[in-house]
Coordinates of C-alpha atoms in Angstrom, one line a residue:
M433 CA 272.0 -24.4 182.5
K434 CA 268.2 -25.1 182.5
R435 CA 268.8 -28.5 184.0
F436 CA 271.0 -26.9 186.7
K437 CA 268.3 -24.3 187.4
H438 CA 265.8 -27.2 187.6
I439 CA 267.8 -29.0 190.3
L440 CA 268.3 -25.8 192.3
H441 CA 264.6 -25.1 192.1
Q442 CA 263.6 -28.5 193.4
V443 CA 266.1 -28.3 196.3
Y444 CA 264.7 -24.8 197.1
L445 CA 261.1 -25.9 196.8
F446 CA 261.7 -29.0 199.0
G447 CA 263.3 -26.8 201.7
F448 CA 260.5 -24.3 201.3
L449 CA 257.7 -26.8 201.9
I450 CA 259.2 -28.4 205.0
Q451 CA 259.6 -25.3 207.0
P452 CA 258.4 -25.7 210.6
F453 CA 254.7 -25.5 211.1
F454 CA 254.9 -22.2 213.0
L455 CA 256.2 -20.5 209.9
Q456 CA 253.6 -19.0 207.6
A457 CA 250.9 -20.7 209.8
Q458 CA 247.5 -19.1 209.8
N459 CA 244.1 -19.5 211.3
L460 CA 240.9 -19.8 209.2
N461 CA 240.4 -16.8 207.0
T462 CA 237.1 -15.5 208.4
N463 CA 237.0 -12.6 206.0
P464 CA 237.7 -14.1 202.6
I465 CA 237.3 -12.6 199.2
L466 CA 234.1 -13.9 197.5
S467 CA 233.5 -15.1 194.0
P468 CA 230.7 -13.6 191.9
W469 CA 228.4 -16.5 192.6
A470 CA 228.5 -16.3 196.4
E471 CA 225.6 -14.0 196.5
K472 CA 223.6 -16.3 194.3
V473 CA 223.8 -19.2 196.8
D474 CA 220.4 -20.0 198.4
A475 CA 221.4 -21.2 201.8
N476 CA 218.1 -23.2 202.1
A477 CA 218.6 -24.9 198.7
P478 CA 222.1 -24.8 197.2
H479 CA 223.2 -27.1 194.4
Q480 CA 219.8 -28.3 193.3
E481 CA 221.0 -29.9 190.1
Y482 CA 220.7 -33.7 189.8
P483 CA 224.1 -34.8 191.1
R484 CA 224.7 -38.0 189.1
P485 CA 224.4 -37.2 185.4
Q486 CA 225.9 -40.5 184.3
M487 CA 222.9 -42.4 185.8
V488 CA 219.7 -40.3 186.1
R489 CA 216.4 -41.2 187.8
E490 CA 213.4 -38.9 188.1
N491 CA 212.3 -39.8 191.6
W492 CA 214.7 -38.2 194.1
T493 CA 214.9 -35.5 196.8
N494 CA 217.8 -33.1 197.3
L495 CA 218.8 -32.8 201.0
N496 CA 221.1 -29.8 200.6
G497 CA 220.4 -26.8 202.8
S498 CA 220.2 -26.1 206.5
W499 CA 221.3 -28.8 208.9
D500 CA 222.1 -28.7 212.6
Y501 CA 225.7 -29.2 213.5
A502 CA 227.9 -29.8 216.6
I503 CA 231.6 -30.2 217.1
L504 CA 232.4 -32.7 219.9
E505 CA 235.4 -34.5 221.3
K506 CA 236.3 -37.6 219.3
G507 CA 234.5 -40.7 220.6
S508 CA 231.6 -38.7 222.2
S509 CA 228.1 -40.1 222.1
K510 CA 225.5 -38.5 219.8
P511 CA 224.9 -34.9 220.7
E512 CA 221.7 -34.0 222.6
Q513 CA 222.2 -30.3 221.8
F514 CA 223.5 -28.8 218.6
Q515 CA 225.6 -25.6 218.3
G516 CA 223.9 -24.0 215.3
K517 CA 223.0 -24.3 211.6
I518 CA 225.3 -25.3 208.7
T519 CA 224.6 -25.0 205.0
V520 CA 225.2 -28.4 203.3
P521 CA 227.2 -29.2 201.1
F522 CA 229.8 -26.5 202.1
P523 CA 232.6 -27.7 204.3
I524 CA 232.4 -26.3 207.9
E525 CA 235.7 -24.3 207.5
S526 CA 234.2 -22.4 204.5
Y527 CA 232.4 -19.0 204.4
L528 CA 229.4 -20.5 202.5
S529 CA 228.8 -23.1 205.3
G530 CA 227.8 -20.2 207.6
V531 CA 230.1 -21.6 210.3
M532 CA 233.8 -21.2 209.5
K533 CA 235.2 -23.2 212.4
P534 CA 238.1 -25.7 212.5
V535 CA 237.6 -29.2 213.6
G536 CA 240.8 -31.2 213.7
A537 CA 241.8 -34.8 214.5
E538 CA 240.8 -34.6 218.2
K539 CA 237.2 -33.8 217.4
E540 CA 234.2 -35.0 215.4
L541 CA 231.7 -33.1 213.4
W542 CA 228.0 -34.1 213.8
Y543 CA 225.1 -33.2 211.5
K544 CA 221.4 -33.6 212.0
K545 CA 218.4 -33.1 209.7
T546 CA 214.7 -33.9 210.2
L547 CA 212.8 -34.6 207.0
T548 CA 209.6 -36.2 205.8
I549 CA 209.3 -39.0 203.3
A550 CA 205.9 -39.5 201.7
N551 CA 204.3 -42.9 201.9
K552 CA 204.2 -43.1 198.1
D553 CA 208.0 -42.9 198.0
R554 CA 208.3 -45.9 200.3
K555 CA 206.8 -48.5 198.1
G556 CA 210.3 -49.8 197.1
K557 CA 213.6 -48.9 198.6
V558 CA 215.0 -45.6 199.9
L559 CA 218.7 -44.9 199.2
L560 CA 220.6 -42.2 201.0
H561 CA 223.4 -40.8 198.8
F562 CA 226.5 -38.7 199.6
G563 CA 228.5 -37.2 196.8
A564 CA 231.6 -36.9 199.0
V565 CA 232.4 -36.5 202.7
D566 CA 235.8 -35.9 204.1
W567 CA 236.9 -38.3 205.6
E568 CA 235.3 -41.1 207.8
T569 CA 231.5 -41.0 207.9
E570 CA 229.0 -42.9 210.0
V571 CA 225.3 -42.4 209.2
F572 CA 222.4 -42.8 211.6
V573 CA 218.8 -43.0 210.6
N574 CA 216.3 -42.6 213.5
G575 CA 219.1 -43.4 215.9
K576 CA 220.3 -46.6 214.2
S577 CA 223.6 -46.9 212.3
A578 CA 223.2 -47.3 208.6
G579 CA 226.9 -47.9 208.0
I580 CA 230.4 -46.4 208.0
H581 CA 232.3 -45.1 205.0
Q582 CA 236.0 -44.1 204.7
G583 CA 237.1 -41.9 201.8
G584 CA 236.9 -38.2 201.1
Y585 CA 236.5 -38.2 197.3
D586 CA 234.3 -41.1 196.3
P587 CA 230.4 -41.2 196.3
F588 CA 228.7 -43.7 198.6
S589 CA 225.2 -44.6 199.6
F590 CA 223.2 -46.6 202.1
D591 CA 219.9 -48.5 201.8
I592 CA 217.9 -47.0 204.7
S593 CA 214.6 -48.6 204.0
S594 CA 214.6 -50.8 207.0
L595 CA 215.6 -47.9 209.3
L596 CA 212.7 -45.6 208.5
N597 CA 209.9 -44.9 211.1
K598 CA 206.4 -45.9 210.3
G599 CA 205.4 -42.2 210.2
Q600 CA 206.6 -39.8 207.5
Q601 CA 209.0 -37.9 209.8
Q602 CA 212.6 -39.2 209.8
E603 CA 215.8 -38.1 211.4
I604 CA 219.3 -38.4 209.8
M605 CA 222.5 -37.8 211.8
V606 CA 226.0 -37.9 210.4
R607 CA 229.2 -38.3 212.3
V608 CA 232.4 -37.2 210.5
W609 CA 236.0 -37.6 211.6
D610 CA 238.8 -36.0 209.5
P611 CA 242.4 -35.9 210.8
T612 CA 243.7 -33.9 207.7
D613 CA 247.5 -34.2 207.8
D614 CA 247.5 -36.0 211.2
G615 CA 246.3 -39.1 209.4
P616 CA 247.6 -41.2 206.4
Q617 CA 244.4 -40.9 204.3
P618 CA 244.3 -39.1 200.9
R619 CA 243.8 -35.3 201.5
G620 CA 245.4 -33.5 198.6
K621 CA 246.5 -29.9 199.5
Q622 CA 244.7 -29.8 202.8
I623 CA 246.8 -29.1 205.9
N624 CA 246.0 -28.2 209.5
R625 CA 248.2 -25.1 209.4
P626 CA 247.9 -23.7 205.9
R627 CA 251.0 -22.2 204.4
S628 CA 252.7 -21.7 201.0
I629 CA 251.2 -24.3 198.6
W630 CA 249.1 -26.0 201.3
Y631 CA 245.6 -24.9 202.0
T632 CA 242.7 -24.7 204.5
P633 CA 241.4 -28.1 205.8
V634 CA 238.1 -29.3 204.4
T635 CA 236.0 -31.3 206.9
G636 CA 232.7 -33.0 206.5
I637 CA 230.0 -33.0 203.8
W638 CA 231.3 -31.2 200.7
Q639 CA 229.1 -32.6 197.9
T640 CA 225.3 -33.0 197.5
V641 CA 223.3 -35.2 199.8
W642 CA 220.2 -36.8 198.4
L643 CA 217.5 -39.4 198.7
E644 CA 216.6 -41.7 195.8
F645 CA 213.5 -43.8 195.6
V646 CA 213.9 -47.0 193.7
P647 CA 211.8 -50.2 193.2
E648 CA 212.5 -53.4 195.2
S649 CA 214.5 -54.6 192.2
Y650 CA 216.6 -51.9 190.7
I651 CA 219.7 -51.0 188.7
S652 CA 222.5 -50.1 191.2
A653 CA 225.3 -49.2 188.8
V654 CA 226.0 -48.5 185.1
K655 CA 229.4 -48.8 183.4
I656 CA 229.7 -47.7 179.8
T657 CA 233.0 -48.3 177.9
P658 CA 233.6 -47.1 174.4
D659 CA 235.3 -49.3 171.7
W660 CA 236.1 -46.6 169.2
D661 CA 237.9 -48.8 166.7
N662 CA 234.7 -50.9 166.2
G663 CA 232.1 -48.2 166.8
N664 CA 230.8 -50.2 169.8
F665 CA 229.7 -49.5 173.4
L666 CA 230.1 -52.1 176.2
I667 CA 227.3 -51.6 178.8
E668 CA 227.8 -53.3 182.1
T669 CA 225.3 -53.0 185.0
D670 CA 225.0 -54.1 188.6
S671 CA 221.5 -54.7 189.9
D672 CA 219.9 -55.4 193.3
L673 CA 217.3 -58.0 192.4
N674 CA 214.5 -60.0 194.1
S675 CA 213.9 -63.6 192.8
G676 CA 212.7 -64.0 189.3
Q677 CA 214.0 -63.6 185.7
F678 CA 215.1 -60.1 184.7
V679 CA 216.2 -58.8 181.3
L680 CA 218.2 -55.7 180.6
E681 CA 217.2 -53.5 177.7
V682 CA 219.5 -50.8 176.3
K683 CA 218.5 -48.1 173.7
V684 CA 220.9 -45.6 172.3
F685 CA 219.7 -42.2 170.9
D686 CA 221.4 -39.7 168.7
E687 CA 219.6 -36.3 169.0
N688 CA 216.4 -38.1 170.1
Q689 CA 216.5 -40.6 167.2
M690 CA 217.1 -44.2 168.3
V691 CA 220.1 -45.6 166.5
A692 CA 220.7 -48.9 168.3
Q693 CA 219.1 -51.2 170.9
T694 CA 219.8 -54.6 172.4
Q695 CA 218.8 -56.7 175.4
G696 CA 220.2 -59.5 177.4
Q697 CA 220.5 -61.1 180.8
S698 CA 220.9 -58.6 183.7
G699 CA 224.4 -58.6 185.1
K700 CA 226.0 -59.6 181.7
G701 CA 227.9 -57.1 179.6
L702 CA 226.0 -56.0 176.5
N703 CA 227.7 -54.8 173.3
L704 CA 226.0 -52.3 171.0
N705 CA 227.2 -51.4 167.6
I706 CA 226.5 -47.8 166.5
P707 CA 225.8 -47.4 162.8
N708 CA 227.7 -44.5 161.2
P709 CA 229.5 -43.8 164.5
K710 CA 230.3 -40.2 165.4
S711 CA 233.5 -39.6 167.4
W712 CA 233.8 -37.4 170.5
S713 CA 236.7 -34.9 170.3
Q714 CA 237.7 -31.5 171.6
D715 CA 236.3 -29.9 168.4
N716 CA 233.1 -32.0 168.3
P717 CA 232.2 -33.5 171.7
H718 CA 229.4 -35.7 170.4
L719 CA 227.4 -37.6 173.1
Y720 CA 224.9 -40.4 172.6
D721 CA 222.0 -40.7 175.0
F722 CA 221.2 -44.1 176.7
E723 CA 218.0 -45.5 178.1
I724 CA 218.6 -48.5 180.3
S725 CA 215.7 -50.5 181.5
L726 CA 215.4 -53.5 183.9
K727 CA 212.5 -55.6 182.7
R728 CA 210.5 -58.5 184.1
G729 CA 208.7 -60.0 181.2
N730 CA 207.3 -57.1 179.2
R731 CA 207.1 -54.8 182.3
V732 CA 209.7 -52.2 183.0
V733 CA 210.7 -52.5 186.6
D734 CA 213.3 -49.8 186.7
Q735 CA 214.8 -47.3 184.2
V736 CA 217.8 -45.0 184.2
K737 CA 219.1 -42.5 181.7
S738 CA 222.7 -42.1 180.8
Y739 CA 225.0 -41.1 178.0
G740 CA 228.3 -42.1 176.4
A741 CA 230.9 -41.1 173.8
L742 CA 233.0 -42.9 171.3
R743 CA 236.6 -41.8 171.7
K744 CA 240.0 -43.5 172.0
I745 CA 243.1 -42.3 173.8
S746 CA 246.3 -44.1 172.7
I747 CA 250.0 -43.9 172.0
G748 CA 251.4 -43.4 168.5
Y749 CA 254.7 -42.3 167.0
D750 CA 255.9 -39.2 165.2
A751 CA 258.2 -39.1 162.1
N752 CA 261.2 -39.4 164.4
G753 CA 259.9 -42.5 166.2
M754 CA 259.0 -40.5 169.4
Q755 CA 255.9 -41.4 171.3
V756 CA 252.9 -39.1 171.0
M757 CA 249.4 -39.2 172.5
E758 CA 246.7 -39.8 170.0
L759 CA 243.0 -39.0 170.3
N760 CA 240.9 -41.1 167.9
G761 CA 244.0 -42.2 166.1
K762 CA 245.4 -38.7 165.4
A763 CA 248.3 -37.1 167.2
L764 CA 247.3 -34.3 169.5
F765 CA 249.6 -32.1 171.6
Q766 CA 247.8 -31.7 174.9
Y767 CA 248.2 -28.4 176.7
G768 CA 246.3 -27.3 179.8
P769 CA 246.5 -25.7 183.2
L770 CA 247.0 -27.3 186.6
D771 CA 243.5 -27.0 188.1
Q772 CA 243.2 -27.3 191.9
G773 CA 239.5 -26.7 192.1
W774 CA 239.5 -24.5 195.2
W775 CA 237.2 -21.6 195.9
P776 CA 237.7 -18.7 198.4
D777 CA 234.1 -18.9 199.6
G778 CA 233.4 -22.7 199.4
L779 CA 236.9 -24.2 199.6
Y780 CA 236.4 -27.6 197.9
T781 CA 232.8 -26.8 196.9
A782 CA 232.0 -24.4 194.1
P783 CA 229.3 -21.9 195.1
T784 CA 227.0 -23.0 192.3
D785 CA 226.9 -25.3 189.3
E786 CA 227.4 -22.3 187.1
A787 CA 230.6 -21.5 189.0
L788 CA 231.7 -25.2 188.7
A789 CA 231.4 -24.9 184.9
F790 CA 233.0 -21.4 184.7
D791 CA 236.6 -22.5 185.1
I792 CA 236.3 -25.1 182.3
I793 CA 234.6 -22.7 179.9
K794 CA 237.1 -20.0 180.6
T795 CA 240.0 -22.4 180.2
Q796 CA 238.6 -23.5 176.8
E797 CA 238.2 -19.9 175.7
M798 CA 241.9 -19.4 176.5
G799 CA 242.8 -22.1 174.0
F800 CA 243.7 -24.9 176.3
N801 CA 242.5 -28.4 175.3
M802 CA 243.2 -30.2 178.5
I803 CA 243.0 -29.8 182.3
R804 CA 245.1 -31.6 184.9
K805 CA 242.8 -32.0 187.9
H806 CA 245.4 -31.7 190.6
V807 CA 245.3 -34.0 193.7
K808 CA 241.5 -33.4 194.0
V809 CA 238.5 -35.1 192.6
E810 CA 235.5 -33.0 191.6
P811 CA 231.7 -33.7 191.7
A812 CA 230.4 -35.8 188.9
R813 CA 228.8 -32.7 187.3
W814 CA 232.3 -31.2 186.7
Y815 CA 233.3 -34.1 184.5
Y816 CA 229.8 -33.9 182.8
H817 CA 230.6 -30.3 181.9
C818 CA 234.0 -31.4 180.5
D819 CA 232.2 -34.2 178.5
K820 CA 229.8 -31.7 177.0
L821 CA 232.4 -29.1 176.2
G822 CA 235.1 -31.4 174.8
M823 CA 237.7 -30.8 177.5
L824 CA 240.3 -33.5 178.1
V825 CA 241.1 -34.3 181.7
W826 CA 244.1 -35.8 183.5
Q827 CA 242.9 -37.0 186.8
D828 CA 245.2 -37.1 189.8
M829 CA 244.8 -39.3 192.9
P830 CA 244.7 -37.0 195.9
S831 CA 247.9 -37.3 197.9
G832 CA 248.3 -38.4 201.5
D833 CA 250.7 -40.0 204.0
M834 CA 253.5 -37.8 202.7
G835 CA 257.1 -37.4 203.9
N836 CA 259.2 -39.6 201.7
I837 CA 262.3 -38.1 200.2
W838 CA 262.2 -36.5 196.8
E839 CA 265.8 -36.7 195.3
P840 CA 266.4 -34.6 192.2
K841 CA 268.8 -36.1 189.6
P842 CA 269.7 -34.8 186.2
G843 CA 266.9 -35.9 183.8
I844 CA 265.3 -38.5 186.2
Y845 CA 264.4 -39.1 189.8
R846 CA 266.0 -42.4 190.8
K847 CA 264.1 -45.4 191.9
G848 CA 264.2 -46.8 195.4
L849 CA 262.7 -43.8 197.2
D850 CA 259.2 -45.1 197.7
K851 CA 257.7 -44.5 201.1
D852 CA 257.3 -47.4 203.5
R853 CA 253.6 -47.2 204.3
T854 CA 251.8 -49.1 207.0
P855 CA 249.4 -51.9 205.8
E856 CA 246.5 -49.7 207.0
S857 CA 247.8 -46.7 205.0
E858 CA 248.3 -48.8 201.8
S859 CA 244.9 -50.3 202.2
I860 CA 243.3 -46.9 202.5
F861 CA 245.0 -45.6 199.4
K862 CA 244.2 -48.7 197.3
T863 CA 240.6 -48.8 198.4
E864 CA 239.9 -45.2 197.6
W865 CA 241.9 -45.2 194.3
K866 CA 239.8 -48.1 193.1
A867 CA 236.6 -46.4 194.3
I868 CA 237.5 -43.2 192.4
M869 CA 238.3 -45.1 189.2
D870 CA 235.0 -47.0 189.5
A871 CA 233.0 -43.8 190.1
F872 CA 234.5 -41.8 187.3
H873 CA 235.2 -44.5 184.7
H874 CA 232.1 -43.3 182.9
F875 CA 233.4 -39.9 181.8
P876 CA 235.0 -39.9 178.3
S877 CA 236.8 -36.6 179.1
I878 CA 239.2 -38.4 181.5
V879 CA 242.0 -39.7 179.3
V880 CA 244.9 -40.0 181.8
W881 CA 245.1 -41.4 185.4
V882 CA 247.8 -40.0 187.7
P883 CA 248.3 -42.2 190.8
F884 CA 251.2 -40.1 192.3
N885 CA 252.4 -36.5 192.2
E886 CA 256.0 -35.5 193.1
A887 CA 256.6 -38.5 195.3
W888 CA 254.0 -37.2 197.8
G889 CA 253.3 -40.4 199.7
Q890 CA 254.4 -42.4 196.7
F891 CA 254.8 -46.1 197.4
K892 CA 255.0 -49.4 195.5
T893 CA 255.0 -47.4 192.3
K894 CA 255.3 -50.3 189.9
E895 CA 252.6 -52.3 191.6
I896 CA 250.1 -49.4 191.8
T897 CA 250.9 -48.3 188.2
E898 CA 250.5 -51.8 186.7
W899 CA 247.3 -52.4 188.6
T900 CA 245.9 -49.1 187.3
Q901 CA 246.8 -50.0 183.7
A902 CA 245.2 -53.4 184.0
Y903 CA 242.1 -52.1 185.8
D904 CA 241.4 -49.5 183.1
P905 CA 243.2 -50.2 179.8
T906 CA 241.1 -47.6 178.0
R907 CA 243.2 -44.7 179.4
L908 CA 246.9 -43.8 179.7
V909 CA 248.6 -43.9 183.1
N910 CA 251.1 -41.3 184.3
S911 CA 252.7 -43.2 187.1
A912 CA 254.3 -40.3 189.0
S913 CA 253.9 -36.8 187.7
G914 CA 257.3 -35.1 188.5
G915 CA 258.0 -37.7 191.1
N916 CA 260.2 -40.8 191.7
F917 CA 260.2 -43.0 188.7
E918 CA 260.6 -46.7 188.5
L919 CA 262.5 -48.3 185.7
E920 CA 261.0 -51.3 184.0
G921 CA 263.6 -52.7 181.7
N922 CA 264.6 -49.8 179.5
K923 CA 261.5 -47.7 180.2
I924 CA 259.7 -45.9 182.9
T925 CA 256.9 -47.9 184.4
G926 CA 253.6 -46.6 183.1
D927 CA 253.0 -44.8 179.8
I928 CA 254.4 -41.4 180.6
F929 CA 257.7 -39.8 181.7
D930 CA 256.7 -36.5 183.4
V931 CA 259.0 -33.9 184.8
H932 CA 258.3 -30.6 186.6
N933 CA 260.2 -27.4 186.3
Y934 CA 259.6 -23.8 187.3
P935 CA 259.3 -21.4 185.7
D936 CA 260.9 -22.3 182.3
P937 CA 259.7 -25.2 180.2
V938 CA 262.0 -28.2 179.9
M939 CA 261.4 -31.8 178.8
P940 CA 262.7 -35.2 179.8
S941 CA 265.8 -36.2 177.7
P942 CA 264.6 -37.7 174.4
D943 CA 267.8 -39.8 174.5
L944 CA 266.7 -41.6 177.6
F945 CA 263.2 -42.8 177.1
G946 CA 261.7 -40.8 174.3
K947 CA 260.9 -43.8 172.1
V948 CA 259.5 -46.0 174.9
N949 CA 257.6 -43.4 177.0
V950 CA 255.4 -40.4 176.2
L951 CA 257.5 -37.3 177.3
V952 CA 255.6 -34.7 179.3
L953 CA 256.2 -31.5 181.1
G954 CA 253.7 -32.1 183.9
E955 CA 254.1 -28.7 185.6
Y956 CA 255.9 -25.4 184.7
G957 CA 255.3 -21.7 184.7
G958 CA 253.8 -20.5 188.0
L959 CA 254.1 -16.8 187.0
G960 CA 252.6 -14.7 189.8
L961 CA 250.7 -11.5 189.9
P962 CA 248.9 -10.4 193.0
V963 CA 246.0 -8.2 192.1
E964 CA 245.1 -5.7 194.9
G965 CA 241.6 -6.3 196.3
H966 CA 241.5 -9.8 194.9
T967 CA 244.0 -11.7 197.1
W968 CA 243.4 -14.1 200.0
Q969 CA 245.5 -11.9 202.3
D970 CA 246.7 -8.3 201.9
K971 CA 250.4 -9.1 201.9
D972 CA 253.0 -11.9 201.8
N973 CA 251.4 -13.6 198.8
W974 CA 253.6 -15.9 196.8
G975 CA 254.3 -17.0 193.2
Y976 CA 257.2 -18.9 191.6
Q977 CA 258.2 -15.7 189.8
S978 CA 256.2 -12.5 190.6
F979 CA 255.4 -9.5 188.5
K980 CA 253.8 -6.1 189.1
T981 CA 251.8 -5.5 186.0
Q982 CA 249.7 -7.6 183.5
E983 CA 251.9 -6.3 180.7
E984 CA 255.0 -7.7 182.4
L985 CA 253.2 -11.0 183.1
L986 CA 252.1 -11.4 179.5
A987 CA 255.5 -10.6 178.1
R988 CA 257.1 -13.3 180.3
Y989 CA 254.4 -15.8 179.4
E990 CA 255.0 -15.2 175.7
L991 CA 258.6 -16.1 176.2
L992 CA 257.6 -19.4 177.9
I993 CA 255.4 -20.3 174.9
V994 CA 258.3 -19.6 172.5
D995 CA 260.5 -22.0 174.5
L996 CA 257.7 -24.5 174.8
K997 CA 257.1 -24.6 171.0
A998 CA 260.7 -25.4 170.4
L999 CA 260.4 -28.6 172.5
I1000 CA 257.5 -30.1 170.6
P1001 CA 259.5 -31.1 167.5
K1002 CA 262.0 -32.8 169.9
G1003 CA 259.2 -35.1 171.2
L1004 CA 257.4 -33.2 174.0
A1005 CA 253.8 -34.6 173.9
A1006 CA 252.1 -32.5 176.5
A1007 CA 252.6 -29.7 179.0
V1008 CA 250.8 -28.3 182.1
Y1009 CA 250.9 -24.7 183.1
T1010 CA 250.5 -23.7 186.7
Q1011 CA 247.7 -22.7 187.2
T1012 CA 244.1 -22.0 186.5
T1013 CA 243.4 -19.6 189.5
D1014 CA 245.2 -18.2 192.5
V1015 CA 244.7 -20.4 195.5
E1016 CA 244.9 -18.8 199.0
I1017 CA 248.4 -17.2 199.2
E1018 CA 249.5 -18.5 195.8
T1019 CA 249.0 -15.8 193.2
N1020 CA 250.2 -17.6 190.1
G1021 CA 246.8 -18.2 188.5
L1022 CA 245.6 -17.2 185.1
M1023 CA 242.7 -15.8 187.1
T1024 CA 242.4 -14.4 190.6
Y1025 CA 241.1 -16.7 193.3
D1026 CA 237.7 -14.9 193.3
R1027 CA 237.6 -15.3 189.4
K1028 CA 236.8 -11.6 189.1
V1029 CA 240.0 -10.7 187.3
I1030 CA 241.5 -12.6 184.3
K1031 CA 245.1 -11.6 184.3
F1032 CA 245.7 -12.3 180.6
P1033 CA 243.9 -11.1 177.5
V1034 CA 241.9 -14.2 176.6
E1035 CA 242.1 -13.9 172.8
V1036 CA 245.9 -13.3 173.0
L1037 CA 246.3 -16.5 175.0
R1038 CA 244.0 -18.4 172.6
K1039 CA 246.1 -17.3 169.6
L1040 CA 249.4 -18.3 171.4
H1041 CA 248.0 -21.7 172.4
M1042 CA 246.5 -22.5 169.0
E1043 CA 250.0 -22.2 167.5
L1044 CA 251.2 -25.1 169.8
Y1045 CA 248.8 -27.5 168.2
L1046 CA 250.1 -26.8 164.7
V1047 CA 253.8 -27.6 165.5
K1048 CA 255.0 -30.8 163.8

């Protein structure tokens, strides 16, 4: 019966999501609810924290704040006049941007900022960094193009040293084009006409913009990979070097006490063995500090600070021979919410760093040990908070170029339904997926990569999955969460067989692939409770199954947990509950969209969830 309900639900959901655009369409919400942090935003200096905690330098300047903006027809020349002020890094459609205007595929968004760069900061090179801009970005410095970047979720930078004026005053202009769902690029849940589970577009700069002042020869990238079995770290760096002989020196500190050091040729991987190694886990998220120096002779030319953690995510077997996920060699049932990372006031951008950490902290207080970051990538600081707190992360690739058929079958979605993408579309996906994996390889909290979700734009599943496994063998790969699965011999390609079902928990049939794949319930639940005064709109809100009181909601959730517990001894290795917060018209969050109401007693949830980790 549950399987039959599952099929009916998927058929219903598929029909629900492909309704004509004019149904449930809405304009930008120009009177949204606000989170508690909205009033704390300094429009002249938001998000002042150092944006790249995995590679820290002291000499930098934050460019967040007030910029000029203009919306012009696509292909127009640079604007002579601007239309007003926008607060960077909030997307132009958001309340916190101060603008709240749509852009669309037929127009481009332009930014301008005039700034001064002191002569002392120009002795080496000047790098202009963008945490993320959605989607195609061209940067001009003093009227000259610094370069073009495509990708809405990966950080990028330009060396602008040669484009600077002789004086201290400089002008930066940024052109952004974002077609949202009129283009094939990764976009996640954004759609031009928001409805049901699809949300307001996010256009332009949505993460921190900053200048970094570096020497002529400098460290351009750091990659730290743990080898938990041997108590080692592998440190790899990229450097931009002038002629000469350079040496890389690495020191490792544990609570300010140096515990290891080594040096070697720049550009070569260095291994460091840590005496009496301490593991990183959800109970004890131990981090080591790194000091990485580029030296010429005995002189330190450049230096960055970083950190790392010794942890291992792997596959083991339970007493029945079923596959389980292990953290540091011990089986761990992973349970967490589907986390979409949206904000009523900032859309993709949290109002403050405190707000960014809030969802993680509250999730942990509720007794979850994992978060599935759903078809969105967060700023580096979000993962840094997860690293410090000991929160495991499953990281989705943002979806795009959707429209392929999702065909439900009992127990498995059959192969052969991959989308035929154009060469351009394939290239865009592959380029950005690699860039995301490169940019976020550092963070030990990330334990699973998820290339596809529910067949949304899914293509060449076997090729993409195997490439992902080969490119980062230190993590597990969930090839298609709830999507179309590819058979590889007698197993699903990738490490995980992941089904979705609402509202009740189910699991993939243990008889099919339970001893050759990790069995996962990648989405379930979705219990809805609209809370008056805390909804995106006053009526017509939506949940997979809605309730009128918190008591009714909790009672139904308790039944879900009872059913979920019964699946663990059968081989279920992880589950994901939908979802952390309400998002726009969806009201199935553990918290309201504005984060002002937690719909469940936190301690009750924690007690329920702790019981899941004790089931054998």
